[in-house]
Coordinates of C-alpha atoms in Angstrom, one line a residue:
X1 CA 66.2 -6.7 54.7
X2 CA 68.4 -9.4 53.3
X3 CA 66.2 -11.9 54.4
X4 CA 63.1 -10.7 52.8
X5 CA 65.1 -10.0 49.5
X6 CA 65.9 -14.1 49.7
X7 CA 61.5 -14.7 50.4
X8 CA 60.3 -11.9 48.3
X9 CA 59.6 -13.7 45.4
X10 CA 58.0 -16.2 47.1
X11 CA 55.6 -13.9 48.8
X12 CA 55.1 -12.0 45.5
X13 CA 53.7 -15.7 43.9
X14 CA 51.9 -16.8 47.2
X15 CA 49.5 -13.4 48.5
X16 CA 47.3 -13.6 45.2
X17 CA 46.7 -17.3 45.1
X18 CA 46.3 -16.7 49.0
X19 CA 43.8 -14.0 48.1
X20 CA 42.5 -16.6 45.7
X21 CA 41.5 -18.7 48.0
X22 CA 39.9 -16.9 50.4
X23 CA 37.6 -14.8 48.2
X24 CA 36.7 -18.8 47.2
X25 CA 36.2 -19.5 51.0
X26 CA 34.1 -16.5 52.0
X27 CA 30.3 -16.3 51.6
X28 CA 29.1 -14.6 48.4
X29 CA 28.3 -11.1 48.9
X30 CA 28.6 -7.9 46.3
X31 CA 30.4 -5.7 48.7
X32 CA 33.0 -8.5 49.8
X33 CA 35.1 -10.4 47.1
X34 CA 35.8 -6.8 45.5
X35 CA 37.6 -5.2 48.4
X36 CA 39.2 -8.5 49.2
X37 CA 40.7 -8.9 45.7
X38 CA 41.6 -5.1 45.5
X39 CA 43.4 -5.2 49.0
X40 CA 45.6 -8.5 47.9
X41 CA 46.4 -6.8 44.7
X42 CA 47.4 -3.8 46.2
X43 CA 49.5 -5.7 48.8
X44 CA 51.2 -7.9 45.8
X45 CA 51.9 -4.7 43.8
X46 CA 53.5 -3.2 47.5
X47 CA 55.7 -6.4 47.2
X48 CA 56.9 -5.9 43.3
X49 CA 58.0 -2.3 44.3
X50 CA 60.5 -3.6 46.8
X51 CA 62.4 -5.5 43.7
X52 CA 63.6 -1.9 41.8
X53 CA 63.9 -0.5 45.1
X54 CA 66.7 -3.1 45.8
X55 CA 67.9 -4.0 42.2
X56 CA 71.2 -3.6 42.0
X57 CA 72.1 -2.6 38.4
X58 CA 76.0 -4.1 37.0
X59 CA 75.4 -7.0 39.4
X60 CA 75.9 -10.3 36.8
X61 CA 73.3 -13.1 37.0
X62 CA 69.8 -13.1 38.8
X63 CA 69.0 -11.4 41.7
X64 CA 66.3 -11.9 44.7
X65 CA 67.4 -15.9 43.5
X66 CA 66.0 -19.0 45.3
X67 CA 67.2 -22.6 43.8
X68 CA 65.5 -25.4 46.4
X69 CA 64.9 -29.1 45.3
X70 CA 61.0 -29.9 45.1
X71 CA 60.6 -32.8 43.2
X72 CA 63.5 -35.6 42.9
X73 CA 62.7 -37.4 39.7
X74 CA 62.6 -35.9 37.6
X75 CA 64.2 -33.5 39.1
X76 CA 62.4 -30.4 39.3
X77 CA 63.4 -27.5 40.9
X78 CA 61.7 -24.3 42.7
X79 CA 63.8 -22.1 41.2
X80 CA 63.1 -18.5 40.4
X81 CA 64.8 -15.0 40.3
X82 CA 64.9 -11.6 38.2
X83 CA 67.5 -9.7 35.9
X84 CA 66.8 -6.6 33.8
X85 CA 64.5 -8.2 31.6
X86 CA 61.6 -9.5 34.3
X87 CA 62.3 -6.8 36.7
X88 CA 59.4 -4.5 35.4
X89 CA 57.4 -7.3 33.8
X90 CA 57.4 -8.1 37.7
X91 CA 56.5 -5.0 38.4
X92 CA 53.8 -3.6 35.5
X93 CA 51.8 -7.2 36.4
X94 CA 51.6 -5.7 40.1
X95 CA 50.3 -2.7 39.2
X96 CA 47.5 -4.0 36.6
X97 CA 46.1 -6.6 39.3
X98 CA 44.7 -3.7 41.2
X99 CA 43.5 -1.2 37.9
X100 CA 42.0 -4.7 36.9
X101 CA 39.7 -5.1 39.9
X102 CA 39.2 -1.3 39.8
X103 CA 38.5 -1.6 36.3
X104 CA 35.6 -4.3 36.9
X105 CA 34.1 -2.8 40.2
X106 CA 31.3 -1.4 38.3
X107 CA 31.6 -4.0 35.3
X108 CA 30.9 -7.3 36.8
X109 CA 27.5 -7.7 38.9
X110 CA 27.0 -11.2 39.1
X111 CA 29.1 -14.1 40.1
X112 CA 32.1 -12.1 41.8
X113 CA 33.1 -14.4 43.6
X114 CA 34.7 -16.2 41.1
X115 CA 35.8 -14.5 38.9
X116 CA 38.0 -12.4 41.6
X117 CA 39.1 -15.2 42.2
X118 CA 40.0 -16.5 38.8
X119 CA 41.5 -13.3 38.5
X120 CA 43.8 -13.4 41.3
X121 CA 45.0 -17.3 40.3
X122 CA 45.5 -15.5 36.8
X123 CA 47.9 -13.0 38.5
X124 CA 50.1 -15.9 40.1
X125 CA 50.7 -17.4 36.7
X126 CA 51.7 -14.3 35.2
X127 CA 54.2 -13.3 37.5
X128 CA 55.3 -16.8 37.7
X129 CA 55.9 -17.0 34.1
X130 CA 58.0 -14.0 34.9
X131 CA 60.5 -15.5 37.8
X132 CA 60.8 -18.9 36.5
X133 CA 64.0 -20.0 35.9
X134 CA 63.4 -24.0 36.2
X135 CA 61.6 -24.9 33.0
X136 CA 58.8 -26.9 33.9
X137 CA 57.9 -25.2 36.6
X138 CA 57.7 -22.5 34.3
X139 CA 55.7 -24.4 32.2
X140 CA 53.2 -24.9 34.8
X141 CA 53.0 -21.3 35.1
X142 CA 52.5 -20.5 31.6
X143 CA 49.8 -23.2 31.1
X144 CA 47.8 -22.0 34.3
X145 CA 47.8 -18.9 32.6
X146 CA 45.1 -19.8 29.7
X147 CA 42.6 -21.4 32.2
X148 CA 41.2 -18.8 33.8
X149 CA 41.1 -16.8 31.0
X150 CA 39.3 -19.2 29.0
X151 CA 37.0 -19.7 31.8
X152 CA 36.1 -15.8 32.8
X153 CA 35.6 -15.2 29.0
X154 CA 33.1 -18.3 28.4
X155 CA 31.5 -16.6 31.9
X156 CA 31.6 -13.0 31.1
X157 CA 31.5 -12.8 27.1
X158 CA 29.1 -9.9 25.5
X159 CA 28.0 -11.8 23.1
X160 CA 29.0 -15.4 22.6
X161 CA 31.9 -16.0 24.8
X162 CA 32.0 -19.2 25.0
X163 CA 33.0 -19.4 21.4
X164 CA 35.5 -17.4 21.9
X165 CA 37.1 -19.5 25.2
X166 CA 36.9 -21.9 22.8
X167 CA 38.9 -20.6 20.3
X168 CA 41.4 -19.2 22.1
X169 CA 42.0 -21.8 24.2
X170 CA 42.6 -24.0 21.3
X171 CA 44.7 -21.9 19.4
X172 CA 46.9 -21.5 22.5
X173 CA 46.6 -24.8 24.5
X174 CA 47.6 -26.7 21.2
X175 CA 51.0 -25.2 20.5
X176 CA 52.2 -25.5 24.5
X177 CA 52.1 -29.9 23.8
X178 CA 55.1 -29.2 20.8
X179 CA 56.5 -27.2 23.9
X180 CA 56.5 -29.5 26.6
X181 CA 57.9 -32.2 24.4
X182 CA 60.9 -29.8 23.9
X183 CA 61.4 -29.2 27.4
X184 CA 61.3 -32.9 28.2
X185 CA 63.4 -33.7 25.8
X186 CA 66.1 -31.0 26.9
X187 CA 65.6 -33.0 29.9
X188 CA 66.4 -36.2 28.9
X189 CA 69.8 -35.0 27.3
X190 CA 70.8 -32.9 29.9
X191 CA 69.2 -33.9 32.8
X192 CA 68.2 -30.7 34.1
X193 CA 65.8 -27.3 33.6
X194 CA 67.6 -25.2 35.0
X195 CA 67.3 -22.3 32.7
X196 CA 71.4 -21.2 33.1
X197 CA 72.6 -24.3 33.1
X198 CA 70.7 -25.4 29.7
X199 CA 71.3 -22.3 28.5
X200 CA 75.2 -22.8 29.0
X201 CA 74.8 -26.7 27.7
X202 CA 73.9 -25.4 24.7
X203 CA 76.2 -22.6 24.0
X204 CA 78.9 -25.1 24.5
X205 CA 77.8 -27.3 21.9
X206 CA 76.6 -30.3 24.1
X207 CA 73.2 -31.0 22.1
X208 CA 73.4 -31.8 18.4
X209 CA 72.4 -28.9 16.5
X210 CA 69.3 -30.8 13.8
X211 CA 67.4 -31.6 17.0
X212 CA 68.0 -28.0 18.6
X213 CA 66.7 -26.2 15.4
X214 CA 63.5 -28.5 16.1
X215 CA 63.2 -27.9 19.7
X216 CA 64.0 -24.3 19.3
X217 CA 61.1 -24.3 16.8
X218 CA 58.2 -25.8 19.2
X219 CA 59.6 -23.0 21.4
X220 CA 58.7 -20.3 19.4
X221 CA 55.8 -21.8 18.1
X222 CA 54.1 -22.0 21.4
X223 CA 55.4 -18.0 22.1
X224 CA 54.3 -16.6 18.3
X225 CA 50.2 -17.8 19.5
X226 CA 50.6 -16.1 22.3
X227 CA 51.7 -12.6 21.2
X228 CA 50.7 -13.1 18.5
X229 CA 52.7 -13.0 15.3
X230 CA 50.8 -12.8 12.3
X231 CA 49.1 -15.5 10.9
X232 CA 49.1 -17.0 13.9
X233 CA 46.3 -14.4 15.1
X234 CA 43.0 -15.6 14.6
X235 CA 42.4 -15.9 18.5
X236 CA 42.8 -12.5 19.1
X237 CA 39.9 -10.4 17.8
X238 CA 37.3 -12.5 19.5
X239 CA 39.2 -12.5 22.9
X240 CA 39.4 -8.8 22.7
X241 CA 35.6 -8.9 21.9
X242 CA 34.3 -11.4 24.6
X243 CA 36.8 -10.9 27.2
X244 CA 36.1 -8.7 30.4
X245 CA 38.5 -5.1 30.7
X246 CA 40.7 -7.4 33.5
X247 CA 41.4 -9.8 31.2
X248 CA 41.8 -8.0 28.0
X249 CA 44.6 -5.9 29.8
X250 CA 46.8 -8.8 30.0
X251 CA 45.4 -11.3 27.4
X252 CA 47.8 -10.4 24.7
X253 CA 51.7 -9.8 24.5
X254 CA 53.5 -10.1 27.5
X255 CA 54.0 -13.4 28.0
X256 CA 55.0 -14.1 24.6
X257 CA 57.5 -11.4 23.9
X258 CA 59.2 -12.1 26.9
X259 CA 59.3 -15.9 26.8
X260 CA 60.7 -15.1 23.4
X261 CA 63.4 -13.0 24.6
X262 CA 64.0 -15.2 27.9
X263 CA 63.4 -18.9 26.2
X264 CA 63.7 -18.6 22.6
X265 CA 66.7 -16.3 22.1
X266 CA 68.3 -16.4 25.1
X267 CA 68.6 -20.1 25.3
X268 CA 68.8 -20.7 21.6
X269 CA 70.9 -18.0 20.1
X270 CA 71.8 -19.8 16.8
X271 CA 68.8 -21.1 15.6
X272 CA 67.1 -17.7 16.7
X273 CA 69.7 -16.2 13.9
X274 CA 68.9 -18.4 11.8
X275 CA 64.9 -18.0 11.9
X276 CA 65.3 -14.2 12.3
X277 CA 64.8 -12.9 8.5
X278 CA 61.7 -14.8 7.9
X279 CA 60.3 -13.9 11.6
X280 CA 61.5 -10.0 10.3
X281 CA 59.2 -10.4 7.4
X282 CA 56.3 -11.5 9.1
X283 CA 56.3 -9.1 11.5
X284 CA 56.4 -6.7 8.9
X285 CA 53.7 -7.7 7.8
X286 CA 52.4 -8.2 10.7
X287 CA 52.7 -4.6 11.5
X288 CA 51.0 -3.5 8.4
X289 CA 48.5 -6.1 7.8
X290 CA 47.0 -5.3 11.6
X291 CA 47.1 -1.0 11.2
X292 CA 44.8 -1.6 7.9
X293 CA 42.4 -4.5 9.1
X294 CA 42.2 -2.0 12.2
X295 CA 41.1 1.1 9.8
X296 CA 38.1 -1.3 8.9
X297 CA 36.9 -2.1 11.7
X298 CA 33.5 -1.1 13.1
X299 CA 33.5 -2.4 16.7
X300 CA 36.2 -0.8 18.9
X301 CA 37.0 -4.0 20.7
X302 CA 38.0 -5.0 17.3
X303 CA 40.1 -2.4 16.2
X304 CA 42.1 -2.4 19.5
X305 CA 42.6 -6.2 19.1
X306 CA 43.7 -5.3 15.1
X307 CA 46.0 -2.3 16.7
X308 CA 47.5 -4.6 19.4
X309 CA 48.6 -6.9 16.3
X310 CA 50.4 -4.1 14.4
X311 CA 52.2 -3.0 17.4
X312 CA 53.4 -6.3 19.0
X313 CA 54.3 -6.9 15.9
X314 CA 56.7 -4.0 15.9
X315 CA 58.0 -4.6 19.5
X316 CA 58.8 -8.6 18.0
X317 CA 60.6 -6.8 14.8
X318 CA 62.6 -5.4 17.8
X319 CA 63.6 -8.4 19.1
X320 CA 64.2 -10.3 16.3
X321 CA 66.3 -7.5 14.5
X322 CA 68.7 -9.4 17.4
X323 CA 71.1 -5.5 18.2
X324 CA 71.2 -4.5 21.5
X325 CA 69.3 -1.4 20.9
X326 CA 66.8 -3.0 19.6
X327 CA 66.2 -5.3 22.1
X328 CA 66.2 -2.5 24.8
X329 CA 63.3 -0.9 22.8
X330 CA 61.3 -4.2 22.2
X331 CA 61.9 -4.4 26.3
X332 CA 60.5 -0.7 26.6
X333 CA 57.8 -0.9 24.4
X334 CA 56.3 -4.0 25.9
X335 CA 56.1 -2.2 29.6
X336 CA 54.4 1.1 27.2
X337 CA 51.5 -1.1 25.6
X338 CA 51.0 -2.8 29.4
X339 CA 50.4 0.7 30.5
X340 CA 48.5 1.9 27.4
X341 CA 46.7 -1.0 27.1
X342 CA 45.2 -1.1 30.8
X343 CA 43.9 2.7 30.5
X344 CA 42.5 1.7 26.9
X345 CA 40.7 -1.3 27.9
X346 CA 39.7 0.7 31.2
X347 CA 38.4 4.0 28.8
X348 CA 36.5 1.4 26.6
X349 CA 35.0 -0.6 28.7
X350 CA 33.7 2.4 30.5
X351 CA 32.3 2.9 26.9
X352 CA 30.7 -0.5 27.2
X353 CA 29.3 0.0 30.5
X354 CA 27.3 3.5 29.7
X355 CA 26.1 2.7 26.4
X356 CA 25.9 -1.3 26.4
X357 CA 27.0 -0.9 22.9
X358 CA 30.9 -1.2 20.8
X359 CA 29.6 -0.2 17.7
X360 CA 31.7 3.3 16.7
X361 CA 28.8 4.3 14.4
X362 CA 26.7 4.3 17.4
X363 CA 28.3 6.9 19.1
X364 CA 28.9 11.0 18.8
X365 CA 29.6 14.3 20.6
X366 CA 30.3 12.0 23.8
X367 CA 33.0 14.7 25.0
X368 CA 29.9 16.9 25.5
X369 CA 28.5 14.6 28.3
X370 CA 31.5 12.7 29.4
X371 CA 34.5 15.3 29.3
X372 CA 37.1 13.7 31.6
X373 CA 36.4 10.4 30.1
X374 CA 37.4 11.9 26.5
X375 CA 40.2 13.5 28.2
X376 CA 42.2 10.4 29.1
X377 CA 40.9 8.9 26.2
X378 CA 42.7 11.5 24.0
X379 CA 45.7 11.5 26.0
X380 CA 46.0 7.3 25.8
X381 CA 45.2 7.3 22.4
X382 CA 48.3 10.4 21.6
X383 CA 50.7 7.8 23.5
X384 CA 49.4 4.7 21.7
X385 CA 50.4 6.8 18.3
X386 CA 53.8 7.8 19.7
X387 CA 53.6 11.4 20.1
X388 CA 56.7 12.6 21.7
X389 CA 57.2 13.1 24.9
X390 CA 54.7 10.3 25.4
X391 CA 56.0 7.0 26.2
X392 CA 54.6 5.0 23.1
X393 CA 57.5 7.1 21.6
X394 CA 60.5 5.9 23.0
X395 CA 59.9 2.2 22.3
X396 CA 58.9 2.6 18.4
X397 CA 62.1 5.3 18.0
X398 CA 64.4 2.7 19.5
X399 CA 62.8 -0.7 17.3
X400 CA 63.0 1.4 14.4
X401 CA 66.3 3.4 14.3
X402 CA 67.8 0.0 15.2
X403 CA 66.1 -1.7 12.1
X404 CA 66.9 0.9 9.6
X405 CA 70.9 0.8 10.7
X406 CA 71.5 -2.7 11.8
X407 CA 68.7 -4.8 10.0
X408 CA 67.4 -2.9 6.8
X409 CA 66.3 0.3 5.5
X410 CA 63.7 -1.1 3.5
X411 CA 62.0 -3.3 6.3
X412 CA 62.6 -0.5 8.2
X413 CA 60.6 2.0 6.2
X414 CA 57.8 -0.3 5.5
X415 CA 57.1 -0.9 9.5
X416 CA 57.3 3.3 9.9
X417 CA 54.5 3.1 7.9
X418 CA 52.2 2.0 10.6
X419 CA 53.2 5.1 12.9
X420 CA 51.1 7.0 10.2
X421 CA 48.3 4.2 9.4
X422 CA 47.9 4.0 13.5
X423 CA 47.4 7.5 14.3
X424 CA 44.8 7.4 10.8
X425 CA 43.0 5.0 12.7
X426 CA 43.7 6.7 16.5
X427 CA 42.4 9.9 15.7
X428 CA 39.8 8.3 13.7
X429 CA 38.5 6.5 17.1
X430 CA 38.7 9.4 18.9
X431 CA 36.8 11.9 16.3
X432 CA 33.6 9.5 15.7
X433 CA 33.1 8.5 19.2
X434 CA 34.0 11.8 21.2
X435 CA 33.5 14.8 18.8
X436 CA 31.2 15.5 16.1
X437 CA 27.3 15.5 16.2
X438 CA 26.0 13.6 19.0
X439 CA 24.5 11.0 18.2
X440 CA 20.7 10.0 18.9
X441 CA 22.1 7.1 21.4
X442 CA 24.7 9.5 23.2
X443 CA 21.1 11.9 23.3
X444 CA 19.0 9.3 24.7
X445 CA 21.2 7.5 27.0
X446 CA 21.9 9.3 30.6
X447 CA 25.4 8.2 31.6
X448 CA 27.9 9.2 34.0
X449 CA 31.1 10.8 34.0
X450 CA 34.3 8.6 35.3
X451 CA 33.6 7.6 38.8
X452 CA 36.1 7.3 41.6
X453 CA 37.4 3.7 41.2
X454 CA 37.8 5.0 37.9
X455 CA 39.3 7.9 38.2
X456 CA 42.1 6.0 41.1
X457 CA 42.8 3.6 37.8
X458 CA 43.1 5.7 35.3
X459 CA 45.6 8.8 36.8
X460 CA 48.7 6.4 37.8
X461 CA 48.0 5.1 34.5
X462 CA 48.3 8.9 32.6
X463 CA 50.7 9.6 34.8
X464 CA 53.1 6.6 33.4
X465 CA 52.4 7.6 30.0
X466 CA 54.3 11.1 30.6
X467 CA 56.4 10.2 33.2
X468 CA 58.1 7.3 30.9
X469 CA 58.0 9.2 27.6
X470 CA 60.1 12.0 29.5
X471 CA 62.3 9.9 31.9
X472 CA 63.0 6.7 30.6
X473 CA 66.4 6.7 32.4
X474 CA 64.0 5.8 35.4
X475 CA 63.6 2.2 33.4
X476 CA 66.5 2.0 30.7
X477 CA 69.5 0.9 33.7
X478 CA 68.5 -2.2 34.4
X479 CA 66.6 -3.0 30.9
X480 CA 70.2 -2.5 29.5
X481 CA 72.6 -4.5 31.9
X482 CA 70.5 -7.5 31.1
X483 CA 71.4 -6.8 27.6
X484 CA 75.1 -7.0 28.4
X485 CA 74.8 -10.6 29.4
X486 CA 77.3 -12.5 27.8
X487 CA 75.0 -15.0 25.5
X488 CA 72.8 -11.8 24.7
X489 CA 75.6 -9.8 23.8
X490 CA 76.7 -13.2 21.7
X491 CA 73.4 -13.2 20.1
X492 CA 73.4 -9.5 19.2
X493 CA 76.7 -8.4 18.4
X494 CA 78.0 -11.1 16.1
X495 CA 78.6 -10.3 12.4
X496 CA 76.8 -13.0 10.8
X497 CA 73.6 -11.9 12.9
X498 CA 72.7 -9.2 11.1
X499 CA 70.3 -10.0 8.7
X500 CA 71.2 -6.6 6.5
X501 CA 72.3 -7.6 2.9
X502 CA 76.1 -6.4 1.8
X503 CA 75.0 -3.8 -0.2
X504 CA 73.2 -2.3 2.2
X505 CA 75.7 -2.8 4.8
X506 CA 78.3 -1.2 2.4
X507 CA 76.8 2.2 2.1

């Protein structure tokens, strides 16, 4: 066992480019490339499991580590490993690979080949975003990432997705050249990008502190695009619109909020501080600005892409209100939206699929034809709201308990605001498409209830939802030892971080 613990990570980054490559390699038929890509995702996910099973919480450092020379000059390492914080990243990437291909069985007709394929390369530079603790080859990573999804959404776009590639890979491609610069020059004064040792380089006072606040800047520039913070948004909409259910699921929000919490606090703790009350605001705003654009909105792919906003918004208010408890929430809730996020996407674009149509007007009384398909729906949306004992809960109670007593009440009371505002605009979805008079395109159109490959994607899915808004003890562990890490704990417990005026703090 020990020695797959020291390979496992390896084997987690190699199966789906592996599976990549041969779903390239074989001939093009239907029936082929699907089970190919579901069978390697499967396996990959099989290999994620084995890093909880053998986690060992209150161990200090990384763990499942492997720190080999690849390249001499510079010198470039492959080096990757997990603590608390990309543990379950790890792990919820696993399980979306196979609810993505599930999700597209039906969904994509033409040219499977490649985009399974795309798909799977997409997987390798998520999870390798996850594991990397060598910065450049965590760069790599991170700009592998926006290819294929630039490419599948030009391929597979509704309406005009090539527009929307476009855009989003210009809004995200341009701020990762600030970003490499950084890393290169981190380099150059250190001679290293190894993530512990910069990250110990600089908490000893070793780099001079102007340039850091401008390298810790191109940082979280390059992060805030790719949650996104607002204004930094304008991507996101038409990516939600264009992009196919696989994509959609992991287009948005993971990779940003935890390269903010691995790369932007945790290896600049000061200048975090200092950035953190005008990064508050925003995502206040943020938070509010996104749950009333999403009222508005007519198209569903829209709304969700408005309603992602608000809510990543509130898991960065999480992070950035730099306590412990509210970094263990911003954690939580960023493994919640994976999960609600994949059965929403799934539920819609089942939506898409019957009706060929996203307009909400369009639809009516769909419960009467498809009931098990409002049925998750209902339940997905309920967790997206927060209802208790659903897991959207647990994440928004943690963020904003911890803001009102460690950050401010007023902040604090404005970002509870969208708890109301997003279940307005929840139930809302749920009322005009599923209830109601039918409408004369639900009349006219004969669709299907959820299928099997549906159904197989969507229980585990539901099944998450009340299993981690009733047990999160099953998560919290090893989410909070790599909160005890010394530089976090630095970061998070100090006086002067807390961004909570005297007064307030004197009550």
């Amino acid at each position: 066992m020990s020695g797959l613990n020291e390979s496992i990570l390896t084997w987690i980054l190699l199966v789906p480019i592996i599976g990549a490559v041969l779903v390239a390699l074989i001939p093009d038929r239907d029936k082929t490339s699907p089970w190919l890509a579901l069978i390697t995702t499967l396996v990959t996910f099989g290999l994620t499991l084995h890093l909880p099973a053998h986690f060992i919480v209150g161990q200090p450092g990384f763990q499942f580590e492997i720190n080999k020379p690849w390249i001499d000059n510079p010198a470039i390492f492959y080096h990757v490993g997990v603590d608390g914080l990309s543990l379950w990243m790890v792990v919820l990437s696993g399980l979306l690979g196979p609810i993505g291909v599930l999700a597209s069985w039906n969904a994509i007709r033409e040219r499977r080949k490649i985009f399974y394929s795309l798909f799977l390369v997409q997987q390798t530079a998520m999870l390798g975003v996850f594991v990397s603790l060598d910065l450049m080859i965590y760069y790599g990573f991170w700009e592998l990432s926006l290819v294929p999804m630039a490419i599948l959404i030009a391929m597979y776009g509704r309406k005009d997705g090539v527009k929307a590639a476009v855009k989003f890979f210009i809004y995200t491609f341009v701020p990762s050249a600030p970003l490499l610069v950084a890393i290169i020059w981190l380099y150059v004064r250190t001679g290293t990008f190894n993530f512990s040792v910069l990250q110990s380089s600089i908490a000893n006072g070793a780099l001079p502190a102007d340039a850091l606040f401008w390298t810790a800047l191109a940082f979280l520039f390059a992060f805030a695009v790719k949650v996104p913070i607002f204004p930094l948004h304008g991507w996101l909409a038409d990516s939600f619109s264009e992009a196919p259910v696989a994509l959609a699921m992991v287009i948005a929000g993971k990779l940003g909020l935890y390269s903010m919490l691995r790369f932007h606090v945790g290896l600049f703790p000061v200048q975090a501080r200092a950035i953190a009350p005008l990064l508050i605001a925003l995502t206040v705003i943020g938070v509010l600005y996104g749950a009333c654009v999403a009222l508005v909105q007519r198209d569903f792919w829209r709304l969700i892409a408005f309603a992602t906003l608000s809510h990543f918004s509130l898991t960065t208010l999480g992070i950035y209100g730099l306590n412990l408890t509210g970094r263990d929430g911003a954690i939580y809730q960023t493994l919640n939206e994976g999960v609600i996020e994949g059965a929403l996407f799934v539920l819609l674009g089942i939506l898409d699929t019957r009706y060929r149509s996203s307009q909400i007007a369009s639809y009516g009384g769909v419960a009467a034809r498809l009931p098990r398909t409002a049925s998750f729906f209902v339940i997905t949306i309920l967790a997206m709201a927060g209802l208790p004992m659903l897991n959207g809960f647990i994440g928004e109670f943690l963020i904003l308990s911890s803001t009102f007593t460690e950050v401010s009440r007023g902040w604090a009371v404005a970002a509870t605001l969208t708890i109301i505002l997003g279940a307005a605009y929840a139930l809302w979805l749920v009322q005009r498409i599923f209830y109601g008079p039918e409408s004369q395109m639900t009349i006219s159109t004969p669709a299907s209830d959820l299928r099997f490959n549906e159904w197989v994607a969507l229980v585990p899915l539901a099944a998450l939802m009340l299993v981690m808004g009733v047990a999160p003890r099953i998560w919290m562990p090893s989410i909070e030892h790599s909160a005890q890490m010394p530089l976090v704990k630095q970061v998070t417990e100090s006086p002067q971080l807390v961004p909570m005026t005297t007064q307030e703090t004197t009550r």
